[in-house]
Coordinates of C-alpha atoms in Angstrom, one line a residue:
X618 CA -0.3 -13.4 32.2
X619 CA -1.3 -10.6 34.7
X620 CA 0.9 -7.9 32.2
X621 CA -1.4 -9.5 29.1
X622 CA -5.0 -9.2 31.2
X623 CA -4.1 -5.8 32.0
X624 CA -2.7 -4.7 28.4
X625 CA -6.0 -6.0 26.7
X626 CA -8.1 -4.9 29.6
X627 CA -9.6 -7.6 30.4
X628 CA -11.2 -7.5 27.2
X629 CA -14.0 -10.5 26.8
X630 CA -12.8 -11.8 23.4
X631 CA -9.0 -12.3 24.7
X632 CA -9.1 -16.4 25.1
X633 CA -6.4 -18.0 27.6
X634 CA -6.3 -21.7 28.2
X635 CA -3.7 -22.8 31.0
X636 CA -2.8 -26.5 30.7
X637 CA -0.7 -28.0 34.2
X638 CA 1.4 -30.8 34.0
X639 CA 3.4 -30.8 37.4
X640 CA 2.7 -29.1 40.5
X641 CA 4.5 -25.7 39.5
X642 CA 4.6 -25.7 35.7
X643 CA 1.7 -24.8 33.7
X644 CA 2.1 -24.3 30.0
X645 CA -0.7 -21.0 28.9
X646 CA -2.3 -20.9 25.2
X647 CA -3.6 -17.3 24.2
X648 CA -5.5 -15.9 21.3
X649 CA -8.1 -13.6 20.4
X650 CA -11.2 -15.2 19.7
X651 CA -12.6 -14.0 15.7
X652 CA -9.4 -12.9 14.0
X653 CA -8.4 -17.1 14.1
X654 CA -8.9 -20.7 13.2
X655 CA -10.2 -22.2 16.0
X656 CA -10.4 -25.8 14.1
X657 CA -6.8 -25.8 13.5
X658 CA -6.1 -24.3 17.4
X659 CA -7.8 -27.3 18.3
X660 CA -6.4 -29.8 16.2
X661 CA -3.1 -28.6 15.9
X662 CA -2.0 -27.4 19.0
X663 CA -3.9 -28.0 21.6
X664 CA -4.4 -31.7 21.3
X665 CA -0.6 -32.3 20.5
X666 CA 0.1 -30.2 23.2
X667 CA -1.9 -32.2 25.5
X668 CA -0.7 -35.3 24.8
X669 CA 2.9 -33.9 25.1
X670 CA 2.8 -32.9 28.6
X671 CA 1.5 -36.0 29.8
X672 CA 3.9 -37.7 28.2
X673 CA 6.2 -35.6 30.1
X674 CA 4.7 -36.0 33.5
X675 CA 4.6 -39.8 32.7
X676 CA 8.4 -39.8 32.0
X677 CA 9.6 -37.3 34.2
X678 CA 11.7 -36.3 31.5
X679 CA 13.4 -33.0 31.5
X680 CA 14.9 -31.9 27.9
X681 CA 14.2 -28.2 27.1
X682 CA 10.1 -28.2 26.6
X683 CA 10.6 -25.2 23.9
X684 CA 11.9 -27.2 21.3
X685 CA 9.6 -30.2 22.1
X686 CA 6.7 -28.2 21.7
X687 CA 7.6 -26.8 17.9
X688 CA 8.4 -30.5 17.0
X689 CA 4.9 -31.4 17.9
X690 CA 2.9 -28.5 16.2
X691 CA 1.8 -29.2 12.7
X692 CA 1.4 -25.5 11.4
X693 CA 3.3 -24.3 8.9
X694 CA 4.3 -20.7 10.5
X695 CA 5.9 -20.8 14.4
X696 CA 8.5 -18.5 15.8
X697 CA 10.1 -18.3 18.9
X698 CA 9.8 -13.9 20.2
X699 CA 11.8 -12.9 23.5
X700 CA 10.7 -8.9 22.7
X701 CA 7.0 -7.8 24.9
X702 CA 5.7 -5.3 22.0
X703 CA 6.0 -8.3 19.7
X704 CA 4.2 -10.4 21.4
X705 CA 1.3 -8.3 21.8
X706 CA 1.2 -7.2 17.9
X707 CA 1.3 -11.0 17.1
X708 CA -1.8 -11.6 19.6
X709 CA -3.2 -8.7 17.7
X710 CA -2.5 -10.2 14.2
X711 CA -4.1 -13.3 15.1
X712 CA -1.7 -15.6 16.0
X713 CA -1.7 -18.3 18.9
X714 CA 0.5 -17.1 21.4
X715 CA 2.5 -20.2 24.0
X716 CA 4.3 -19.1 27.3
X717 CA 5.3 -21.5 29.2
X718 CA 6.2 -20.8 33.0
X719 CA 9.7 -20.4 33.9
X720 CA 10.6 -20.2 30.5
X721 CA 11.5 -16.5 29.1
X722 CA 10.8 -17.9 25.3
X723 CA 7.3 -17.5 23.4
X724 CA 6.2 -20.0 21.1
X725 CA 3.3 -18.2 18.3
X726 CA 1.9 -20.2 16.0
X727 CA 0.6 -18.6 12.5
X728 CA -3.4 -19.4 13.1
X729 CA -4.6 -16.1 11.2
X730 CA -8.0 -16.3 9.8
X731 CA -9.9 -13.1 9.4
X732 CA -13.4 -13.4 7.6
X733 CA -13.8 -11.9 4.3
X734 CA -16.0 -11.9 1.6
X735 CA -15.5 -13.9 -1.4
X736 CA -13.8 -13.1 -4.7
X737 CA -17.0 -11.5 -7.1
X738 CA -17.1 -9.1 -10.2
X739 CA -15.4 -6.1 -9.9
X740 CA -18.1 -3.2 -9.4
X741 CA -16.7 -0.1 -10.2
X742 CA -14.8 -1.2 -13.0
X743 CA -16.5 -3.8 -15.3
X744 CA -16.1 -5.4 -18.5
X745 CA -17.8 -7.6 -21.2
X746 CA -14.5 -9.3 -22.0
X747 CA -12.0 -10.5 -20.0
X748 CA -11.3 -11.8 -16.2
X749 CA -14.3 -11.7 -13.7
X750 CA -12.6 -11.5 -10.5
X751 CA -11.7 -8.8 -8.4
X752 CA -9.6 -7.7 -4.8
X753 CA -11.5 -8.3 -1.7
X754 CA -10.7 -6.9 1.7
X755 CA -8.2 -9.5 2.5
X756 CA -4.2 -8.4 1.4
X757 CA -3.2 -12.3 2.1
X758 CA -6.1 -13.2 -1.0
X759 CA -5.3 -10.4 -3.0
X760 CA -1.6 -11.0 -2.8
X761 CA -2.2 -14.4 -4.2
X762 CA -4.2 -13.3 -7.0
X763 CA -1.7 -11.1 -8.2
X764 CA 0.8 -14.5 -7.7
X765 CA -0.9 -16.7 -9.7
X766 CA -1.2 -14.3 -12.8
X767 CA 2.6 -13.8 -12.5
X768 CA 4.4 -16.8 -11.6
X769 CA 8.0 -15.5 -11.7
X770 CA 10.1 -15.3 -8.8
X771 CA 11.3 -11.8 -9.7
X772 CA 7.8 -10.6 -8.1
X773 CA 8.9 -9.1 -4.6
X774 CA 6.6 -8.3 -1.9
X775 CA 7.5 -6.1 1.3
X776 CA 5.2 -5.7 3.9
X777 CA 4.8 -3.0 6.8
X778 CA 2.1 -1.8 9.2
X779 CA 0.8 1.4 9.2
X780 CA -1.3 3.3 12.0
X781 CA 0.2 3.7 15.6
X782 CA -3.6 2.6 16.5
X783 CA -4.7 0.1 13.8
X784 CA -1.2 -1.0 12.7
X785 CA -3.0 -2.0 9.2
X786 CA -0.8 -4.6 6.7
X787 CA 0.7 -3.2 3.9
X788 CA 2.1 -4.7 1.2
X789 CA 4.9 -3.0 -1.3
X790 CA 4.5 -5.4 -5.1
X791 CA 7.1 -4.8 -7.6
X792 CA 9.1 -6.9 -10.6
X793 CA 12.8 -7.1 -9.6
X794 CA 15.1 -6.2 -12.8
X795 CA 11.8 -4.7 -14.2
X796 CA 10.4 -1.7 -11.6
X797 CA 13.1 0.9 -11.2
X798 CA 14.7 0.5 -7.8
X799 CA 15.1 3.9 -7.0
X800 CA 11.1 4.8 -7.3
X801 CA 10.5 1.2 -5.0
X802 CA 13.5 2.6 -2.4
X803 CA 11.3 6.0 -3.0
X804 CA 7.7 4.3 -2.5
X805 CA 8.8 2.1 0.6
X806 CA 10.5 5.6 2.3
X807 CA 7.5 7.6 1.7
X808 CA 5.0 4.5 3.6
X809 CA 7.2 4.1 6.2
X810 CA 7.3 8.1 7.4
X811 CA 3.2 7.8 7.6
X812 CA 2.2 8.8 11.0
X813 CA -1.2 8.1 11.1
X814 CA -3.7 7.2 14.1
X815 CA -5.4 4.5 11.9
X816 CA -5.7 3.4 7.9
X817 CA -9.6 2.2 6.8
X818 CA -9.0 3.0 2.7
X819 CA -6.9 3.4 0.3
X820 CA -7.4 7.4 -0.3
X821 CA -5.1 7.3 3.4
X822 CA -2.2 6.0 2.4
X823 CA -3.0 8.4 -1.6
X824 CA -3.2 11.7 0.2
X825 CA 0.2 11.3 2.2
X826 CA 2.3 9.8 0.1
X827 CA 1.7 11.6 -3.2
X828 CA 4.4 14.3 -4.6
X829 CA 1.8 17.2 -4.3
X830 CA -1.1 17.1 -1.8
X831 CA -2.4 20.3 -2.8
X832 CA -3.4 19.3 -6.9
X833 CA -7.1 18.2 -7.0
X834 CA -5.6 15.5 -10.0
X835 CA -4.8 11.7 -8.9
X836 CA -1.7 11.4 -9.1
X837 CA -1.9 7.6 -8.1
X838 CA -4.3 4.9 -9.8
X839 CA -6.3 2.6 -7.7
X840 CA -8.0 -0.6 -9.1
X841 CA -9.8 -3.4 -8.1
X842 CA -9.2 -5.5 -11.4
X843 CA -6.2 -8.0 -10.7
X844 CA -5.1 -8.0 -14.3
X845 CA -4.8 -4.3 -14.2
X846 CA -2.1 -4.3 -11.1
X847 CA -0.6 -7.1 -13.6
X848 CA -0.4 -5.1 -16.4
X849 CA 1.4 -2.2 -14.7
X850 CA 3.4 -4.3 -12.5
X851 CA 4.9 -5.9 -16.2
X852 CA 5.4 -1.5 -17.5
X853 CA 7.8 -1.4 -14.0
X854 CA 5.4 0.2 -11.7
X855 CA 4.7 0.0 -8.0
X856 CA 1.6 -1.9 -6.6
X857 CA 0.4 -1.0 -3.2
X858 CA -2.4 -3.5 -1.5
X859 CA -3.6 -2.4 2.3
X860 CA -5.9 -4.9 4.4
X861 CA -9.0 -3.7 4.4
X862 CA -9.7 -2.1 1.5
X863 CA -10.4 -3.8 -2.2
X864 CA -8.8 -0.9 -4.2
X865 CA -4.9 -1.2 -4.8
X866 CA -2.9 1.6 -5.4
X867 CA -0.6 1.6 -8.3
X868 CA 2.2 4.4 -8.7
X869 CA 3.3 6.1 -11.0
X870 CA 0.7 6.7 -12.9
X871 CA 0.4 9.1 -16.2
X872 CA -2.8 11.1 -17.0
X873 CA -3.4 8.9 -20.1
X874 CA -4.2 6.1 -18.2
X875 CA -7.3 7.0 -16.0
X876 CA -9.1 6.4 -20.1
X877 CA -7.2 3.5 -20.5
X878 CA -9.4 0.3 -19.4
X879 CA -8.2 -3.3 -19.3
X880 CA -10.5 -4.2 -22.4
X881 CA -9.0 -2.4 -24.5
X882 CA -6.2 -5.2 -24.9
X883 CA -8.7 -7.8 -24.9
X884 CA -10.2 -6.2 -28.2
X885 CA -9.1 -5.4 -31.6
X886 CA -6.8 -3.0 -31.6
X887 CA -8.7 -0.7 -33.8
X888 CA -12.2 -0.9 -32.3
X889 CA -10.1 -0.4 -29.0
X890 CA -8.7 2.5 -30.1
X891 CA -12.0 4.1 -31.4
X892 CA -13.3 3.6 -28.2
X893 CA -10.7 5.4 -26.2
X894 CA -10.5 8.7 -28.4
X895 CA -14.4 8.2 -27.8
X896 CA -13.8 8.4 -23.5
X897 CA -11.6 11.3 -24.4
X898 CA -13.9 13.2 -26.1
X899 CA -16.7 12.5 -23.6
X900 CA -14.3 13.9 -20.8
X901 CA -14.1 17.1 -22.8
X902 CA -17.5 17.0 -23.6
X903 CA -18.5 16.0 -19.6
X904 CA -16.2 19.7 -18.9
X905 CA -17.0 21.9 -21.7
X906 CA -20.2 21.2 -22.7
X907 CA -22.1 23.7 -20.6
X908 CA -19.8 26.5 -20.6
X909 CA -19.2 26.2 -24.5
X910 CA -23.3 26.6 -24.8
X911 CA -23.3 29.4 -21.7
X912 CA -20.5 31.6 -23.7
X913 CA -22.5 31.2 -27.3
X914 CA -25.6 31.7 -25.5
X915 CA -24.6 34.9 -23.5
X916 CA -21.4 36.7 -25.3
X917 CA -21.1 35.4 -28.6
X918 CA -24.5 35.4 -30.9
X919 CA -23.2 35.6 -33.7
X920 CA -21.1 32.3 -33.9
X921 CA -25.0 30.6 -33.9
X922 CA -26.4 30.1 -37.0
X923 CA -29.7 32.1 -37.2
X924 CA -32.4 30.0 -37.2
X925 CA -31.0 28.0 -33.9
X926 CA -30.7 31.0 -32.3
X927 CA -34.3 32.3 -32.9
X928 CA -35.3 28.9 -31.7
X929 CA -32.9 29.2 -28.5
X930 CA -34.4 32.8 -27.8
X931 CA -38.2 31.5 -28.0
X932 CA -37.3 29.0 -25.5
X933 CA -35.9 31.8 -23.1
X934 CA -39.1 34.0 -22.9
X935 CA -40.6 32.4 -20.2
X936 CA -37.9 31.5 -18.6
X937 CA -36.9 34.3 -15.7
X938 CA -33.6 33.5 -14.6
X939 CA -30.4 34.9 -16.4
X940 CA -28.9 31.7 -18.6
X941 CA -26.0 31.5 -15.7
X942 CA -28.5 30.6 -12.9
X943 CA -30.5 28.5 -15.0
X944 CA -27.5 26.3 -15.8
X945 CA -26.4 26.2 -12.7
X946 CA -29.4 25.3 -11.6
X947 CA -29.3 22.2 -13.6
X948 CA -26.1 21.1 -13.0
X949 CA -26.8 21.6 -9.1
X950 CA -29.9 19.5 -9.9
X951 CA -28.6 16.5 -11.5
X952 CA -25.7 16.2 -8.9
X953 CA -27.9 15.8 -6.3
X954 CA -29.5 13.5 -8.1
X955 CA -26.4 11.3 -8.7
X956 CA -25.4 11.7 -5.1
X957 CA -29.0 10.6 -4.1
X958 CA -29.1 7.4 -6.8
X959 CA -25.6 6.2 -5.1
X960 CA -26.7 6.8 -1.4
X961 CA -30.4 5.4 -1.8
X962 CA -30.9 1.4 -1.1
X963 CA -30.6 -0.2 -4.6
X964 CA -33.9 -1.2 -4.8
X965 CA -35.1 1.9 -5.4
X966 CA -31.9 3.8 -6.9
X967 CA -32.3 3.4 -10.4
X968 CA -36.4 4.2 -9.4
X969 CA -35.4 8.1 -8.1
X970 CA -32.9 8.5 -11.1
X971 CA -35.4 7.7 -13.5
X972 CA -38.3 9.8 -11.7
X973 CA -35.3 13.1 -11.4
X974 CA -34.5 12.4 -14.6
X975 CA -37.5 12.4 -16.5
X976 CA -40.4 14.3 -14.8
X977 CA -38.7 16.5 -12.9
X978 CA -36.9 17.4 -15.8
X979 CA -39.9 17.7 -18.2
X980 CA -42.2 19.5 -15.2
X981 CA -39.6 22.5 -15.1
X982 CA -39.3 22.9 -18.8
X983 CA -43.5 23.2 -18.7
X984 CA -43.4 24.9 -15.7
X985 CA -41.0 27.6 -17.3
X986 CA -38.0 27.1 -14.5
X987 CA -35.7 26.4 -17.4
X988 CA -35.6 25.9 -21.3
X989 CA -35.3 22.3 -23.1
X990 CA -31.8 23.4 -24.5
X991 CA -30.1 23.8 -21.2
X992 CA -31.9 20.4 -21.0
X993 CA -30.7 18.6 -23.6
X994 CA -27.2 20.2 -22.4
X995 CA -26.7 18.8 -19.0
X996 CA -28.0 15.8 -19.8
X997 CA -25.4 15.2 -22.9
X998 CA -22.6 16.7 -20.4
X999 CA -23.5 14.0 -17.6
X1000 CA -24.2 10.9 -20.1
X1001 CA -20.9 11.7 -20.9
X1002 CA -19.0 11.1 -17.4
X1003 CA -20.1 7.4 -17.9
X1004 CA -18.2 6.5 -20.3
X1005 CA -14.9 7.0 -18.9
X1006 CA -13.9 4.4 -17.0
X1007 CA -11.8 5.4 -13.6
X1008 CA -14.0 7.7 -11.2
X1009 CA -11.1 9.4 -9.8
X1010 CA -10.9 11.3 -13.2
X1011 CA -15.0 11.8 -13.4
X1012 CA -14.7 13.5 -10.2
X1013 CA -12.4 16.2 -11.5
X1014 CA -14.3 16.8 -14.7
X1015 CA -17.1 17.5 -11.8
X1016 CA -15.5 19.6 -9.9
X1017 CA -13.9 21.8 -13.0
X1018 CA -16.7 22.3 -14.9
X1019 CA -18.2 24.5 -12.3
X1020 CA -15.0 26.7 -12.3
X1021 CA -15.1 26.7 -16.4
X1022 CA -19.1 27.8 -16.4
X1023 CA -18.3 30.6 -14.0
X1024 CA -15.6 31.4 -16.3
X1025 CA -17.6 31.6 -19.1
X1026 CA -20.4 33.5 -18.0
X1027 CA -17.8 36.6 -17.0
X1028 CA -16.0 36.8 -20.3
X1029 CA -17.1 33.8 -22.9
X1030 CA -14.7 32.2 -24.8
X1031 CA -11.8 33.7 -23.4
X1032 CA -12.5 32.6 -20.3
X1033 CA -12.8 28.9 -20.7
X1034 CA -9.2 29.6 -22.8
X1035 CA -8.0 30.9 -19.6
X1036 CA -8.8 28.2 -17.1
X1037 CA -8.2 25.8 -19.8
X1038 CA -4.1 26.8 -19.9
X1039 CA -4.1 27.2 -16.1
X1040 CA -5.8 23.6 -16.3
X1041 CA -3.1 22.5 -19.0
X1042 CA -0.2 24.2 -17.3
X1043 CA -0.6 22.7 -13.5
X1044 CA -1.2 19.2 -14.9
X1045 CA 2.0 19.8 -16.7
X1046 CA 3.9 20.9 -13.2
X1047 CA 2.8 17.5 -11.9
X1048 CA 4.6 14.6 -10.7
X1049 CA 4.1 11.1 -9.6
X1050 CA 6.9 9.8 -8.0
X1051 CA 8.9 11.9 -9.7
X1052 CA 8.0 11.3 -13.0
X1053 CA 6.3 13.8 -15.1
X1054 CA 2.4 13.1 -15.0
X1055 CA 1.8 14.3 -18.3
X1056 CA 3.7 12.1 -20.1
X1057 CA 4.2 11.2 -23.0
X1058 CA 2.7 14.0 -24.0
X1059 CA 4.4 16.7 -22.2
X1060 CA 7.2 16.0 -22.1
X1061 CA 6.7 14.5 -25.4
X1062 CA 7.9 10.6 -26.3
X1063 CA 7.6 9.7 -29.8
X1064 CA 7.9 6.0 -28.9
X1065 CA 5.4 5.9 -26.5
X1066 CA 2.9 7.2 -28.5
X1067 CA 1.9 3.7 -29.5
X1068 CA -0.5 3.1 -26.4
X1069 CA -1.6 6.8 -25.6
X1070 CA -4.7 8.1 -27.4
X1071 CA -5.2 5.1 -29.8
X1072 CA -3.3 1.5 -29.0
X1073 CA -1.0 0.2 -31.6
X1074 CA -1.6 -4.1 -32.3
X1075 CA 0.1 -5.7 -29.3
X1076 CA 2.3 -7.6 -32.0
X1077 CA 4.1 -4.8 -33.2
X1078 CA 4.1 -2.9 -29.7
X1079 CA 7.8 -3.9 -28.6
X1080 CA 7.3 -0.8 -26.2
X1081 CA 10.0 -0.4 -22.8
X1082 CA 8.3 0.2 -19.4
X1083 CA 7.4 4.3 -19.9
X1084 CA 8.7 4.3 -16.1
X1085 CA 11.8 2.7 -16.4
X1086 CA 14.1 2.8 -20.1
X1087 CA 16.4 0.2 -18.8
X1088 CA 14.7 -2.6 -18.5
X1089 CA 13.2 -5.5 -21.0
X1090 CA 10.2 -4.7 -23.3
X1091 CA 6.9 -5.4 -22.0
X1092 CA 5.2 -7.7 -24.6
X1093 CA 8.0 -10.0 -25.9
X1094 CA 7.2 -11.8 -29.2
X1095 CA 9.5 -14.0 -31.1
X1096 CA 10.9 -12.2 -34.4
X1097 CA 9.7 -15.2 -36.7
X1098 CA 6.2 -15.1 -35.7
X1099 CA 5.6 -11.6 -37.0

C-alpha cells in the first residue's frame, strides 16, 4: 500500500478502502475515483465482500480467501495478476484493484467506466440518406458499433497501448479469410514500434505509421461514419480505432476513395455516379481554377476570345497591382476567412463568412483593390472544395494551388503542365501499406474500374477486395436473382 501511495503520489483521486476482519488481516479495495462505476463498486464488491469476511470471522474458517473472494463477486471481468507494472496499468485503466494482506495474489475486477458523449450525427461527414450515427471518443462503443453491423465471427480485434506516458487503447479490426494477413502482420508491426510520449488523435498514430512521412498526400483514410469502416473492412482493409479520438483510421487506402462518399451506394447508381465525376471535377476546378485564369490573363491573350478580354482589361485599369498579387491577394483573403468561420463561436460563424464574403468582397472591387473577375474566380475555386467530401484531400488541393499559381505566373501554361506531372508522378511513387496508391489507375486494373470514377449497379458489381485477389467477392448475390 505504501509502494501504491508513493507511485500515484499521493494523488487525491486515488481511492483505498481497507476492510479488517481479524486482528492482523485486512483485505484493501483500490481504484481511481472518475475513470469507474462506483454503483457497481458498491454493489458488487464491496457489499459481498463485506458480508464475506464476517462470515469468515464468524466461522473461523481458513480455506484460501483468494478464490472465495472471486466466487462472491458478480462482475463479469476478474483476474488474478502476481506482476507490479500490471497492477498499476490496471489501476490506471480503471479497474478495482483487491490485495489482501499476506497474500502475494491480486484480485482486479473489470469496473471501467469513462464518461463519454453520446452517439450523434456525424459532423464532418454527413449525408441525406443513410445511417445517422457516428464514432465517439470511447473505442469500447465504437468497437461495438462496428460489431453489430457485422455479426460474423471472422471479425478479429487486437488491442495494444500506445504512449510510454498515456498508454492510449488501440484497437487493430480486420475480416479473417477476408483482410490479407500479411498487410494486418504489417499494420500490427508498424503500431507496435511507436515510441511516442503520448497519443490525443488520430493524425499520431497517421504520421508514424504511414509508408512515406515526407508526401503531403493521405496515405491513410480516417472516418467517423461506422458504415464506412464496414464497407472497407468487407474490401479486406485494415480498421484502426484509438480511445480518444472519433476518427478511425482505415489502411490501405487508394486515391479514388477520398471522392468516394458512403451515399453513393445508398443512391442510384447512375445519379451516384454523376455526382462523383462532379467532386472530381470540382477538385480540379478547386486547384486549377486560378492559375488557368492567371496564365490566360498574363501569358496567353490570345487563347481569350476578344470581346472577354476587352471586358477583362477594362476591369484592370484601376486596379494597381500586377494580376499575380491581386490573386494572391484573394486567395490569402478567403483562407483567412475560412480559418476565421471555423475558429469563431458558431453563433456568429456563418455571421463573419457572410460579412467577408459579401461586403468585403464587393468594397474592394469599388474600392479598386481588385477586379470582379478575379472575384468571381476565387470564389468558383473555393465553392468548389465543398463538394468533395473527405477534408484530408481539400487540404491538399489548398496547399497546391498556391504552388500551381506561382507556377503559372512565371511561365503560363507550361508551368501548371510542369507541377501537374511532378504532381502526377509522386502520387504515382506512393504507397499505402505497400500497395500502390494510385490504383487502379496506375497501375491500371480493368476490373476494378467498376467503382472508380463512376460506380457500376451493385447487382452486377461481383468485384474481389482491390487489396487482397484471393479472397471472396465483396457483394455476393445469388445467380437466379439477376
Amino acid at each position: 500500500m505504501q509502494n501504491l501511495e508513493n507511485e500515484f503520489g499521493n494523488s487525491a483521486d486515488l481511492s483505498i478502502r481497507k476492510l479488517k476482519f481479524s486482528t492482523n488481516s485486512n483485505v484493501s479495495i483500490i481504484h481511481i475515483e472518475g475513470i469507474v462505476d462506483e454503483q457497481s463498486i458498491n454493489e458488487n464488491v464491496i457489499k459481498p465482500l463485506i458480508h464475506l469476511l464476517k462470515e469468515i470471522e464468524s466461522t473461523n474458517t481458513t480455506k484460501d480467501l483468494v478464490d472465495q473472494i472471486i466466487q462472491i463477486i458478480s462482475v463479469a471481468s476478474i483476474n488474478i495478476i502476481l506482476d507490479w507494472s500490471e497492477l498499476l496499468d490496471r489501476i490506471l485503466a480503471g479497474n478495482t484493484v483487491i490485495l489482501i494482506n499476506g497474500n502475494t495474489k491480486a484480485i482486479t475486477v473489470g469496473t471501467q467506466k469513462i464518461q463519454s458523449r453520446s452517439i450523434t450525427e456525424p459532423t464532418t461527414q454527413t449525408v441525406i440518406k443513410g445511417p445517422k450515427d457516428s464514432f465517439t471518443e470511447n473505442i469500447s462503443t465504437n468497437i461495438s458499433l462496428v460489431r453489430a453491423r457485422i455479426q460474423n465471427s471472422k471479425l478479429r480485434l487486437e488491442r495494444t497501448k500506445v504512449g510510454s506516458v498515456t498508454k492510449t487503447d488501440i484497437g487493430i479490426m480486420y475480416i479473417e479469410g477476408i483482410a490479407d494477413k500479411n498487410m494486418v502482420m504489417e499494420a500490427m508491426s508498424r503500431i507496435k514500434k511507436i515510441e511516442l510520449n503520448g497519443i490525443l488523435d488520430s493524425n499520431y498514430i497517421e504520421e508514424v505509421i504511414r509508408d512515406n512521412r515526407n508526401t503531403i498526400f493521405p496515405l491513410l483514410q480516417n472516418s467517423e461514419r461506422p458504415d464506412t469502416v464496414v464497407a472497407n473492412l468487407l474490401e479486406g482493409r485494415i480498421a484502426i480505432l484509438i480511445q480518444g479520438t472519433p476518427f478511425v483510421l482505415i489502411i490501405p487506402v487508394f486515391f479514388i476513395q477520398f471522392f468516394q462518399s458512403s451515399e453513393d451506394y445508398y443512391e442510384n447508381s447512375i445519379f451516384s455516379s454523376f455526382v462523383r465525376l462532379i467532386r472530381i471535377g470540382s477538385f480540379f476546378v478547386n486547384m486549377y481554377a486560378s492559375a488557368i485564369y492567371l496564365a490566360l490573363i498574363t501569358h496567353h491573350h490570345g487563347l481569350i476570345p476578344t470581346t472577354l478580354m476587352v471586358s477583362l482589361m477594362a476591369q484592370r485599369e484601376r486596379v494597381p497591382f500586377p494580376a499575380i498579387v491581386e490573386l494572391l491577394i484573394m486567395e490569402l483573403a478567403f483562407e483567412v476567412l475560412r480559418e476565421a468561420g471555423v475558429r469563431m463561436p458558431r453563433a456568429i460563424g456563418p455571421a463573419v463568412s457572410i460579412v467577408g464574403a459579401l461586403i468585403l468582397g464587393q468594397a474592394a472591387v469599388e474600392a479598386g483593390f481588385v477586379s470582379a473577375a478575379i472575384v468571381i474566380i476565387v470564389a468558383t475555386s473555393a465553392i468548389s472544395s465543398f463538394t468533395i467530401p473527405n477534408t484530408s484531400i481539400v487540404n491538399i488541393a489548398r496547399g497546391l494551388r498556391f504552388m500551381i499559381i506561382c507556377s503559372s505566373a512565371f511561365i503560363g501554361f507550361y508551368g501548371i503542365l510542369l507541377i501537374s506531372l511532378c504532381i502526377l508522378l509522386h502520387i504515382c511513387s506512393l504507397r499505402s501499406l505497400g500497395v500502390p496508391y494510385f490504383a487502379p489507375f496506375a497501375p491500371l486494373r480493368i476490373d476494378e474500374q467498376r467503382d472508380g470514377l463512376i460506380r457500376f449497379p451493385i447487382i452486377s458489381a461481383l468485384r474481389k477486395s482491390p487489396v487482397n485477389k484471393s479472397n471472396e467477392t465483396r457483394v455476393n448475390i445469388r445467380r437466379d436473382q439477376k
